[in-house]
Coordinates of C-alpha atoms in Angstrom, one line a residue:
K14 CA 0.0 0.0 0.0
D15 CA 1.0 3.6 -0.5
L16 CA 0.8 4.4 3.2
G17 CA 2.9 1.4 4.3
P18 CA 6.1 3.4 5.0
F19 CA 4.1 5.8 7.2
Q20 CA 1.8 3.3 8.9
L21 CA 1.6 3.6 12.7
N22 CA 1.8 0.0 14.0
A23 CA 2.9 -1.9 17.1
H24 CA 6.5 -2.1 15.7
R25 CA 6.7 1.7 15.5
L26 CA 4.9 2.2 18.8
R27 CA 7.7 0.2 20.5
D28 CA 10.1 3.0 19.4
A29 CA 8.0 5.7 21.0
A30 CA 8.8 7.1 24.4
P31 CA 7.2 5.2 27.4
G32 CA 3.8 6.6 28.1
A33 CA 3.5 8.3 24.7
R34 CA -0.1 9.0 23.7
I35 CA -1.5 8.0 20.4
L36 CA -3.5 10.6 18.6
H37 CA -5.3 10.7 15.2
C38 CA -7.8 13.2 13.9
L39 CA -10.1 10.6 12.4
P40 CA -11.4 9.2 10.2
A41 CA -8.7 6.6 10.2
H42 CA -8.2 4.0 7.4
R43 CA -7.8 1.0 9.7
G44 CA -5.1 -1.3 8.5
E45 CA -3.6 1.2 6.1
E46 CA -2.4 4.3 8.0
I47 CA -2.9 2.9 11.5
T48 CA -3.5 -0.6 12.7
D49 CA -6.5 -1.8 14.7
E50 CA -4.0 -2.9 17.4
V51 CA -2.7 0.7 17.8
I52 CA -6.2 2.4 17.6
D53 CA -7.4 0.1 20.4
H54 CA -4.1 0.3 22.4
P55 CA -4.3 1.5 26.1
Q56 CA -2.1 4.5 25.2
S57 CA -4.6 5.5 22.5
A58 CA -6.4 8.8 23.1
I59 CA -7.9 8.8 19.7
F60 CA -11.5 8.6 20.8
D61 CA -11.0 11.1 23.6
Q62 CA -9.5 13.5 21.0
A63 CA -12.5 13.0 18.8
E64 CA -14.9 13.7 21.6
N65 CA -13.1 16.8 22.6
R66 CA -13.1 18.0 19.0
L67 CA -16.9 17.5 18.9
H68 CA -17.5 19.7 22.0
T69 CA -15.2 22.3 20.5
Q70 CA -17.1 22.3 17.2
K71 CA -20.5 22.5 19.0
A72 CA -19.3 25.5 21.1
L73 CA -17.9 27.2 18.0
L74 CA -21.2 26.7 16.1
E75 CA -23.1 28.1 19.1
W76 CA -20.9 31.2 19.2
L77 CA -21.2 31.7 15.5
L78 CA -25.0 31.5 15.5
K79 CA -25.4 34.0 18.3

């Protein structure tokens, strides 16, 4: 695949600093740019990041519509 050299996978995660957090802006192409194993890893904050972005977007829309 074209994204192979850039894929975030367990092998690359082993090279990260201990306790490093995994972030992704979503949507993710599972198995291409990031593996399922990394998305579901305990160090992953991907879904927390998506939730925080949702609240930010809602607040911005509310502010713009006032």
